[in-house]
mmCIF file of C-alpha atoms in Angstrom:
data_model
loop_
_atom_site.group_PDB
_atom_site.id
_atom_site.type_symbol
_atom_site.label_atom_id
_atom_site.label_comp_id
_atom_site.label_asym_id
_atom_site.label_seq_id
_atom_site.Cartn_x
_atom_site.Cartn_y
_atom_site.Cartn_z
ATOM 1 C CA MET A 1 -11.635 -4.408 -20.883
ATOM 2 C CA GLY A 2 -13.434 -3.706 -17.580
ATOM 3 C CA TYR A 3 -12.626 -4.899 -14.085
ATOM 4 C CA LEU A 4 -15.416 -3.879 -11.724
ATOM 5 C CA PHE A 5 -14.703 -3.317 -8.020
ATOM 6 C CA VAL A 6 -17.737 -2.715 -5.778
ATOM 7 C CA THR A 7 -16.731 -1.360 -2.370
ATOM 8 C CA GLU A 8 -19.929 0.248 -1.035
ATOM 9 C CA SER A 9 -22.016 -2.165 1.028
ATOM 10 C CA SER A 10 -25.209 -0.361 0.008
ATOM 11 C CA ALA A 11 -24.550 -0.969 -3.704
ATOM 12 C CA LYS A 12 -26.491 -3.470 -5.804
ATOM 13 C CA VAL A 13 -25.392 -4.977 -9.128
ATOM 14 C CA SER A 14 -28.016 -6.040 -11.655
ATOM 15 C CA PHE A 15 -28.145 -7.040 -15.315
ATOM 16 C CA GLU A 16 -30.337 -5.076 -17.731
ATOM 17 C CA ASP A 17 -30.314 -4.780 -21.527
ATOM 18 C CA ASN A 18 -26.935 -6.515 -21.959
ATOM 19 C CA THR A 19 -25.409 -4.197 -19.373
ATOM 20 C CA PHE A 20 -24.215 -4.676 -15.799
ATOM 21 C CA CYS A 21 -25.583 -1.862 -13.626
ATOM 22 C CA VAL A 22 -24.244 -0.746 -10.234
ATOM 23 C CA ARG A 23 -26.782 1.245 -8.207
ATOM 24 C CA LYS A 24 -25.556 3.083 -5.122
ATOM 25 C CA LYS A 25 -27.386 4.505 -2.134
ATOM 26 C CA ASP A 26 -27.276 8.019 -3.606
ATOM 27 C CA GLN A 27 -29.209 6.661 -6.640
ATOM 28 C CA SER A 28 -26.230 7.058 -8.976
ATOM 29 C CA VAL A 29 -25.840 4.271 -11.533
ATOM 30 C CA THR A 30 -22.723 2.956 -13.259
ATOM 31 C CA HIS A 31 -23.238 1.035 -16.505
ATOM 32 C CA VAL A 32 -20.738 -1.544 -17.789
ATOM 33 C CA PRO A 33 -21.423 -3.196 -21.182
ATOM 34 C CA ALA A 34 -21.414 -6.977 -20.856
ATOM 35 C CA GLU A 35 -18.944 -7.390 -23.730
ATOM 36 C CA THR A 36 -16.285 -5.369 -21.903
ATOM 37 C CA LEU A 37 -16.565 -6.852 -18.395
ATOM 38 C CA GLU A 38 -13.755 -9.206 -17.336
ATOM 39 C CA SER A 39 -14.496 -9.676 -13.613
ATOM 40 C CA ILE A 40 -16.408 -8.346 -10.594
ATOM 41 C CA SER A 41 -14.968 -8.033 -7.078
ATOM 42 C CA PHE A 42 -17.186 -7.295 -4.068
ATOM 43 C CA PHE A 43 -15.763 -5.777 -0.860
ATOM 44 C CA GLY A 44 -18.022 -5.832 2.207
ATOM 45 C CA ASN A 45 -21.720 -6.536 1.695
ATOM 46 C CA PRO A 46 -22.918 -5.262 -1.700
ATOM 47 C CA GLN A 47 -25.658 -7.304 -3.380
ATOM 48 C CA MET A 48 -26.154 -8.790 -6.829
ATOM 49 C CA THR A 49 -29.297 -10.133 -8.449
ATOM 50 C CA THR A 50 -29.827 -13.766 -9.412
ATOM 51 C CA GLN A 51 -30.037 -12.759 -13.064
ATOM 52 C CA CYS A 52 -26.674 -11.029 -12.712
ATOM 53 C CA MET A 53 -25.121 -14.174 -11.203
ATOM 54 C CA GLN A 54 -26.526 -16.322 -14.010
ATOM 55 C CA GLN A 55 -25.142 -13.987 -16.658
ATOM 56 C CA CYS A 56 -21.699 -13.992 -15.028
ATOM 57 C CA MET A 57 -21.595 -17.795 -14.964
ATOM 58 C CA ARG A 58 -22.921 -18.065 -18.521
ATOM 59 C CA ARG A 59 -20.326 -15.607 -19.815
ATOM 60 C CA GLY A 60 -17.446 -16.957 -17.716
ATOM 61 C CA ILE A 61 -17.080 -13.707 -15.750
ATOM 62 C CA PRO A 62 -15.513 -14.516 -12.352
ATOM 63 C CA VAL A 63 -17.102 -12.891 -9.291
ATOM 64 C CA SER A 64 -14.970 -12.619 -6.149
ATOM 65 C CA PHE A 65 -15.938 -11.786 -2.583
ATOM 66 C CA TYR A 66 -13.795 -10.011 0.039
ATOM 67 C CA SER A 67 -14.479 -8.624 3.500
ATOM 68 C CA LYS A 68 -14.553 -4.843 3.736
ATOM 69 C CA GLY A 69 -10.948 -5.015 4.924
ATOM 70 C CA GLY A 70 -9.830 -7.128 1.985
ATOM 71 C CA GLN A 71 -9.875 -10.695 3.341
ATOM 72 C CA TYR A 72 -10.633 -13.046 0.464
ATOM 73 C CA PHE A 73 -13.685 -15.306 0.972
ATOM 74 C CA GLY A 74 -14.207 -17.070 -2.349
ATOM 75 C CA ARG A 75 -15.671 -16.768 -5.811
ATOM 76 C CA LEU A 76 -18.642 -17.542 -7.998
ATOM 77 C CA GLN A 77 -17.595 -19.660 -10.934
ATOM 78 C CA SER A 78 -18.927 -21.732 -13.807
ATOM 79 C CA THR A 79 -17.690 -25.122 -15.026
ATOM 80 C CA GLY A 80 -17.362 -24.036 -18.645
ATOM 81 C CA HIS A 81 -13.566 -24.254 -18.795
ATOM 82 C CA VAL A 82 -12.905 -27.557 -17.015
ATOM 83 C CA ASN A 83 -10.314 -29.674 -18.845
ATOM 84 C CA VAL A 84 -10.348 -33.104 -17.182
ATOM 85 C CA GLU A 85 -7.417 -34.498 -19.149
ATOM 86 C CA ARG A 86 -5.239 -31.522 -18.275
ATOM 87 C CA GLN A 87 -6.177 -31.788 -14.597
ATOM 88 C CA ARG A 88 -5.358 -35.508 -14.517
ATOM 89 C CA ARG A 89 -1.920 -34.658 -15.918
ATOM 90 C CA GLN A 90 -1.560 -31.969 -13.299
ATOM 91 C CA CYS A 91 -2.173 -34.498 -10.496
ATOM 92 C CA GLU A 92 0.187 -37.102 -11.974
ATOM 93 C CA LEU A 93 3.097 -34.669 -12.223
ATOM 94 C CA PHE A 94 2.914 -33.907 -8.502
ATOM 95 C CA GLN A 95 4.433 -37.351 -7.859
ATOM 96 C CA THR A 96 7.325 -36.881 -10.330
ATOM 97 C CA PRO A 97 10.625 -34.927 -10.347
ATOM 98 C CA PHE A 98 8.776 -32.226 -12.300
ATOM 99 C CA ALA A 99 7.333 -30.809 -9.053
ATOM 100 C CA LEU A 100 10.742 -30.389 -7.391
ATOM 101 C CA GLU A 101 12.410 -28.847 -10.441
ATOM 102 C CA PHE A 102 9.490 -26.499 -11.054
ATOM 103 C CA SER A 103 9.624 -25.371 -7.417
ATOM 104 C CA LYS A 104 13.368 -24.683 -7.618
ATOM 105 C CA ARG A 105 12.820 -22.397 -10.576
ATOM 106 C CA ILE A 106 9.965 -20.506 -8.961
ATOM 107 C CA ILE A 107 11.655 -19.919 -5.597
ATOM 108 C CA SER A 108 15.018 -18.972 -7.118
ATOM 109 C CA SER A 109 13.282 -16.278 -9.135
ATOM 110 C CA LYS A 110 11.223 -15.124 -6.154
ATOM 111 C CA ILE A 111 14.366 -14.526 -4.072
ATOM 112 C CA HIS A 112 16.084 -12.825 -7.011
ATOM 113 C CA ASN A 113 13.122 -10.456 -7.475
ATOM 114 C CA GLN A 114 12.997 -9.664 -3.760
ATOM 115 C CA SER A 115 16.715 -8.809 -3.846
ATOM 116 C CA VAL A 116 16.229 -6.456 -6.793
ATOM 117 C CA VAL A 117 13.328 -4.716 -5.035
ATOM 118 C CA LEU A 118 15.451 -4.174 -1.913
ATOM 119 C CA GLU A 119 18.322 -2.795 -3.971
ATOM 120 C CA ARG A 120 15.994 -0.393 -5.819
ATOM 121 C CA TYR A 121 14.385 1.029 -2.700
ATOM 122 C CA GLY A 122 17.605 0.910 -0.702
ATOM 123 C CA LYS A 123 19.182 3.122 -3.350
ATOM 124 C CA SER A 124 16.245 5.558 -3.365
ATOM 125 C CA ARG A 125 16.305 5.773 0.441
ATOM 126 C CA ARG A 126 20.126 5.884 0.559
ATOM 127 C CA VAL A 127 20.321 2.763 2.708
ATOM 128 C CA ASN A 128 22.990 0.121 2.127
ATOM 129 C CA VAL A 129 21.254 -3.254 1.776
ATOM 130 C CA LYS A 130 24.172 -5.089 0.154
ATOM 131 C CA ASP A 131 24.853 -7.440 3.073
ATOM 132 C CA VAL A 132 21.213 -8.529 3.166
ATOM 133 C CA THR A 133 20.893 -9.056 -0.574
ATOM 134 C CA ASN A 134 24.172 -10.983 -0.637
ATOM 135 C CA ASN A 135 22.802 -13.330 2.028
ATOM 136 C CA MET A 136 19.579 -13.727 0.066
ATOM 137 C CA LYS A 137 21.481 -14.470 -3.124
ATOM 138 C CA ALA A 138 23.473 -17.124 -1.260
ATOM 139 C CA SER A 139 20.175 -18.805 -0.347
ATOM 140 C CA GLU A 140 19.059 -18.518 -3.964
ATOM 141 C CA HIS A 141 22.189 -20.241 -5.243
ATOM 142 C CA LYS A 142 21.792 -23.125 -2.783
ATOM 143 C CA ILE A 143 18.327 -23.961 -4.055
ATOM 144 C CA SER A 144 19.682 -25.630 -7.195
ATOM 145 C CA THR A 145 21.310 -28.298 -4.992
ATOM 146 C CA CYS A 146 18.188 -29.080 -2.943
ATOM 147 C CA GLY A 147 16.901 -32.633 -2.991
ATOM 148 C CA SER A 148 13.587 -32.054 -1.234
ATOM 149 C CA MET A 149 10.752 -29.570 -1.044
ATOM 150 C CA GLU A 150 11.512 -29.034 2.646
ATOM 151 C CA GLN A 151 15.026 -27.808 1.812
ATOM 152 C CA ILE A 152 13.728 -25.444 -0.866
ATOM 153 C CA MET A 153 11.159 -23.923 1.454
ATOM 154 C CA GLY A 154 13.750 -23.650 4.203
ATOM 155 C CA TYR A 155 15.931 -21.403 2.060
ATOM 156 C CA GLU A 156 12.849 -19.518 0.887
ATOM 157 C CA GLY A 157 11.808 -18.859 4.478
ATOM 158 C CA ALA A 158 15.265 -17.654 5.497
ATOM 159 C CA ALA A 159 15.404 -15.232 2.563
ATOM 160 C CA ALA A 160 11.852 -14.012 3.210
ATOM 161 C CA ARG A 161 12.605 -13.167 6.841
ATOM 162 C CA GLN A 162 15.614 -11.064 5.857
ATOM 163 C CA TYR A 163 13.663 -9.452 3.050
ATOM 164 C CA PHE A 164 10.713 -8.260 5.129
ATOM 165 C CA VAL A 165 12.843 -7.049 8.044
ATOM 166 C CA THR A 166 14.863 -4.915 5.629
ATOM 167 C CA LEU A 167 11.832 -3.790 3.614
ATOM 168 C CA GLY A 168 10.254 -2.576 6.848
ATOM 169 C CA GLN A 169 13.232 -0.276 7.350
ATOM 170 C CA LEU A 170 12.940 1.331 3.905
ATOM 171 C CA VAL A 171 9.519 2.949 4.342
ATOM 172 C CA GLU A 172 8.218 6.207 5.780
ATOM 173 C CA GLU A 173 8.293 6.341 9.583
ATOM 174 C CA ASP A 174 4.525 5.896 10.079
ATOM 175 C CA PHE A 175 4.555 2.674 8.059
ATOM 176 C CA LYS A 176 7.658 0.975 9.431
ATOM 177 C CA PHE A 177 7.183 -2.669 10.438
ATOM 178 C CA GLU A 178 9.350 -5.466 11.799
ATOM 179 C CA LYS A 179 8.134 -8.590 10.008
ATOM 180 C CA ARG A 180 5.407 -10.063 7.846
ATOM 181 C CA SER A 181 2.145 -10.508 9.763
ATOM 182 C CA ARG A 182 -1.183 -11.863 8.511
ATOM 183 C CA ARG A 183 -4.556 -13.203 9.675
ATOM 184 C CA PRO A 184 -4.947 -10.509 10.846
ATOM 185 C CA PRO A 185 -2.318 -7.994 9.679
ATOM 186 C CA LYS A 186 -0.883 -6.104 12.646
ATOM 187 C CA ASP A 187 0.133 -2.896 10.868
ATOM 188 C CA ALA A 188 -0.861 -0.767 7.891
ATOM 189 C CA PHE A 189 1.920 -1.965 5.600
ATOM 190 C CA ASN A 190 1.088 -5.629 6.180
ATOM 191 C CA SER A 191 -2.581 -4.829 5.685
ATOM 192 C CA MET A 192 -1.839 -3.579 2.174
ATOM 193 C CA LEU A 193 0.419 -6.548 1.444
ATOM 194 C CA SER A 194 -2.323 -8.968 2.462
ATOM 195 C CA LEU A 195 -4.923 -7.246 0.312
ATOM 196 C CA GLY A 196 -2.542 -7.076 -2.636
ATOM 197 C CA TYR A 197 -1.612 -10.743 -2.367
ATOM 198 C CA SER A 198 -5.311 -11.660 -2.209
ATOM 199 C CA MET A 199 -5.981 -9.671 -5.373
ATOM 200 C CA LEU A 200 -2.984 -11.235 -7.116
ATOM 201 C CA MET A 201 -4.028 -14.750 -6.131
ATOM 202 C CA ASN A 202 -7.545 -14.080 -7.362
ATOM 203 C CA GLU A 203 -6.175 -12.935 -10.740
ATOM 204 C CA ILE A 204 -4.118 -16.102 -11.100
ATOM 205 C CA TYR A 205 -6.959 -18.307 -9.831
ATOM 206 C CA GLY A 206 -9.296 -17.101 -12.573
ATOM 207 C CA LYS A 207 -6.675 -17.464 -15.289
ATOM 208 C CA LEU A 208 -5.887 -21.033 -14.166
ATOM 209 C CA GLU A 209 -9.564 -21.933 -14.434
ATOM 210 C CA ASN A 210 -9.812 -20.353 -17.870
ATOM 211 C CA ARG A 211 -6.966 -22.601 -19.030
ATOM 212 C CA GLY A 212 -8.669 -25.722 -17.654
ATOM 213 C CA LEU A 213 -6.287 -26.225 -14.720
ATOM 214 C CA ASN A 214 -7.336 -26.921 -11.130
ATOM 215 C CA PRO A 215 -6.155 -24.064 -8.852
ATOM 216 C CA TYR A 216 -6.107 -26.471 -5.862
ATOM 217 C CA PHE A 217 -3.636 -29.039 -7.263
ATOM 218 C CA GLY A 218 -0.231 -27.425 -6.696
ATOM 219 C CA PHE A 219 3.341 -28.634 -6.982
ATOM 220 C CA MET A 220 5.130 -26.757 -4.221
ATOM 221 C CA HIS A 221 2.898 -25.577 -1.380
ATOM 222 C CA GLN A 222 1.494 -28.147 1.012
ATOM 223 C CA ASP A 223 -2.110 -29.125 0.485
ATOM 224 C CA ARG A 224 -4.492 -27.598 2.962
ATOM 225 C CA GLU A 225 -8.235 -27.341 3.006
ATOM 226 C CA LYS A 226 -9.791 -24.516 0.983
ATOM 227 C CA HIS A 227 -6.414 -23.205 -0.238
ATOM 228 C CA PRO A 228 -5.641 -22.960 -3.998
ATOM 229 C CA THR A 229 -2.071 -24.236 -3.885
ATOM 230 C CA LEU A 230 -1.319 -23.959 -7.613
ATOM 231 C CA ALA A 231 -2.347 -20.301 -7.533
ATOM 232 C CA SER A 232 -0.024 -19.897 -4.521
ATOM 233 C CA ASP A 233 2.807 -21.554 -6.440
ATOM 234 C CA LEU A 234 2.483 -19.295 -9.454
ATOM 235 C CA MET A 235 2.118 -16.049 -7.527
ATOM 236 C CA GLU A 236 5.495 -16.434 -5.770
ATOM 237 C CA GLU A 237 7.525 -14.976 -8.637
ATOM 238 C CA TRP A 238 5.123 -12.006 -8.846
ATOM 239 C CA ARG A 239 4.730 -10.977 -5.192
ATOM 240 C CA ALA A 240 7.594 -8.497 -5.019
ATOM 241 C CA VAL A 241 7.254 -7.457 -8.662
ATOM 242 C CA ILE A 242 3.594 -6.450 -8.495
ATOM 243 C CA VAL A 243 2.294 -6.153 -4.921
ATOM 244 C CA ASP A 244 5.348 -5.121 -2.891
ATOM 245 C CA ALA A 245 6.267 -2.508 -5.497
ATOM 246 C CA VAL A 246 2.751 -1.043 -5.377
ATOM 247 C CA VAL A 247 2.756 -0.788 -1.580
ATOM 248 C CA MET A 248 6.228 0.777 -1.476
ATOM 249 C CA ASN A 249 5.254 3.350 -4.093
ATOM 250 C CA LEU A 250 2.048 4.242 -2.260
ATOM 251 C CA VAL A 251 3.836 4.720 1.064
ATOM 252 C CA ASN A 252 7.056 6.386 -0.024
ATOM 253 C CA GLY A 253 5.226 8.446 -2.633
ATOM 254 C CA HIS A 254 2.904 9.798 0.087
ATOM 255 C CA GLU A 255 -0.160 8.614 -1.837
ATOM 256 C CA ILE A 256 -1.676 7.055 1.273
ATOM 257 C CA ARG A 257 -1.732 8.156 4.929
ATOM 258 C CA ILE A 258 -1.608 6.243 8.186
ATOM 259 C CA ASP A 259 -4.895 7.837 9.328
ATOM 260 C CA GLN A 260 -6.626 6.060 6.431
ATOM 261 C CA PHE A 261 -6.420 2.773 8.352
ATOM 262 C CA GLU A 262 -8.532 1.476 11.205
ATOM 263 C CA ILE A 263 -7.914 -1.049 13.980
ATOM 264 C CA GLU A 264 -10.579 -3.727 14.288
ATOM 265 C CA ASP A 265 -9.183 -7.146 15.263
ATOM 266 C CA GLY A 266 -6.242 -6.198 13.082
ATOM 267 C CA VAL A 267 -5.350 -3.211 10.923
ATOM 268 C CA PHE A 268 -7.405 -2.605 7.770
ATOM 269 C CA LEU A 269 -7.854 0.017 5.078
ATOM 270 C CA LYS A 270 -10.719 2.493 5.337
ATOM 271 C CA ARG A 271 -12.881 3.048 2.269
ATOM 272 C CA ASP A 272 -10.852 5.942 0.817
ATOM 273 C CA ALA A 273 -7.618 3.999 1.265
ATOM 274 C CA MET A 274 -9.261 0.952 -0.321
ATOM 275 C CA HIS A 275 -10.144 2.998 -3.408
ATOM 276 C CA THR A 276 -6.604 4.362 -3.636
ATOM 277 C CA PHE A 277 -5.081 0.908 -3.262
ATOM 278 C CA ILE A 278 -7.374 -0.816 -5.779
ATOM 279 C CA ASN A 279 -6.759 1.911 -8.358
ATOM 280 C CA LYS A 280 -3.008 1.587 -7.871
ATOM 281 C CA MET A 281 -3.147 -2.201 -8.248
ATOM 282 C CA GLU A 282 -5.268 -1.892 -11.384
ATOM 283 C CA LYS A 283 -2.756 0.530 -12.858
ATOM 284 C CA ARG A 284 0.043 -1.921 -12.050
ATOM 285 C CA PHE A 285 -1.784 -4.863 -13.638
ATOM 286 C CA GLY A 286 -2.171 -2.771 -16.780
ATOM 287 C CA THR A 287 1.450 -1.595 -16.888
ATOM 288 C CA GLU A 288 3.454 -3.019 -19.775
ATOM 289 C CA ASN A 289 6.789 -4.722 -19.184
ATOM 290 C CA SER A 290 9.424 -6.661 -21.108
ATOM 291 C CA TYR A 291 10.331 -9.218 -18.433
ATOM 292 C CA LEU A 292 9.078 -12.366 -20.172
ATOM 293 C CA LYS A 293 11.718 -14.299 -22.096
ATOM 294 C CA GLN A 294 9.260 -16.096 -24.364
ATOM 295 C CA VAL A 295 7.979 -12.939 -26.092
ATOM 296 C CA ASP A 296 9.959 -10.174 -27.777
ATOM 297 C CA TYR A 297 7.427 -7.419 -27.167
ATOM 298 C CA ARG A 298 6.019 -5.580 -24.165
ATOM 299 C CA VAL A 299 2.892 -6.923 -22.471
ATOM 300 C CA SER A 300 0.855 -5.858 -19.444
ATOM 301 C CA PHE A 301 1.402 -7.612 -16.126
ATOM 302 C CA ARG A 302 -2.113 -9.028 -16.415
ATOM 303 C CA ARG A 303 -1.253 -10.528 -19.803
ATOM 304 C CA SER A 304 2.086 -11.717 -18.396
ATOM 305 C CA LEU A 305 0.226 -13.825 -15.830
ATOM 306 C CA GLU A 306 -1.712 -15.520 -18.646
ATOM 307 C CA LEU A 307 1.427 -16.180 -20.683
ATOM 308 C CA GLN A 308 3.165 -17.728 -17.671
ATOM 309 C CA ILE A 309 0.238 -20.110 -17.168
ATOM 310 C CA ASP A 310 0.469 -21.059 -20.852
ATOM 311 C CA SER A 311 4.184 -21.672 -20.300
ATOM 312 C CA LEU A 312 3.383 -23.961 -17.369
ATOM 313 C CA ILE A 313 0.909 -25.928 -19.485
ATOM 314 C CA HIS A 314 3.550 -26.379 -22.191
ATOM 315 C CA ALA A 315 6.079 -27.579 -19.601
ATOM 316 C CA MET A 316 3.496 -29.994 -18.165
ATOM 317 C CA GLU A 317 2.677 -31.422 -21.576
ATOM 318 C CA LYS A 318 6.369 -32.030 -22.285
ATOM 319 C CA GLU A 319 7.075 -33.145 -18.688
ATOM 320 C CA ASP A 320 10.025 -30.756 -18.627
ATOM 321 C CA ALA A 321 10.135 -28.126 -15.876
ATOM 322 C CA ASP A 322 13.067 -26.401 -17.611
ATOM 323 C CA LEU A 323 10.632 -25.167 -20.264
ATOM 324 C CA TYR A 324 9.047 -22.914 -17.637
ATOM 325 C CA GLN A 325 10.899 -19.584 -17.450
ATOM 326 C CA PRO A 326 9.963 -17.667 -14.281
ATOM 327 C CA VAL A 327 10.028 -13.876 -14.292
ATOM 328 C CA ARG A 328 13.332 -12.349 -13.218
ATOM 329 C CA ILE A 329 13.304 -8.561 -13.034
ATOM 330 C CA ARG A 330 16.298 -6.362 -13.649
#
């Protein structure tokens, strides 16, 4: 299936003869059959015709908009998959013990996955990270005893700070960083993390809508205007597994250079770096894995996201958070 990324601001997307067409300034045209297109993502200021927008909404093809540097703005969407009954259940469960237990499972797995990532890259860089990962695992073990969301997020925050400080020491010299920074990112590594997390959230957002859930009614993250908290909840277990791994491989594999970034009220990827990053993320989404406990066969990360949302729906219907099995890498 096709995932279309349009990064040239001079490009225009139209719909002709059951085909989506991307015309660039040099008059070159890319044709994507409508039956194969899964989503469109615009970076910068490309254009799309009204007919193209109508076809995307009619066919349930999500269209997402980012700044040229990768800041996520929003998406064009239809109402074809709204499931009111499921969304009412979603809201009701927020006020029950389900929300707390679900959050414990998600954050425990997030910290576990971060620890594994540090151990992998610490080994490849010949850096001893055992003290840090032991501290993170101690935070993970304490989460099961938490009686409030504030306690859970406190342990999550403590683990995250240790994780990013150590991760910043395991990269090539040009890309070293001291901590997580965002809005705007203050260094090249954080710039790639921010873009990757935006792409991951957008993937989950669309899959939540397709299953009839409301991306803005979460269980763990605090409600705030214009923020899809359920998508934020579900991406936590995947951050290190998908995005952080991609960025580490790009940097330590010398697939991207520091001169491919620009400073403009923050640090952002130039066009060639954007292409490299998007291609790497697409390859990661398509990579098969055997991390999910509920299936005995390998599936792509993109399919894994869908199966985890189905698992959440099943847990919601049974009102049992233990039925949700977060991803824990090895």
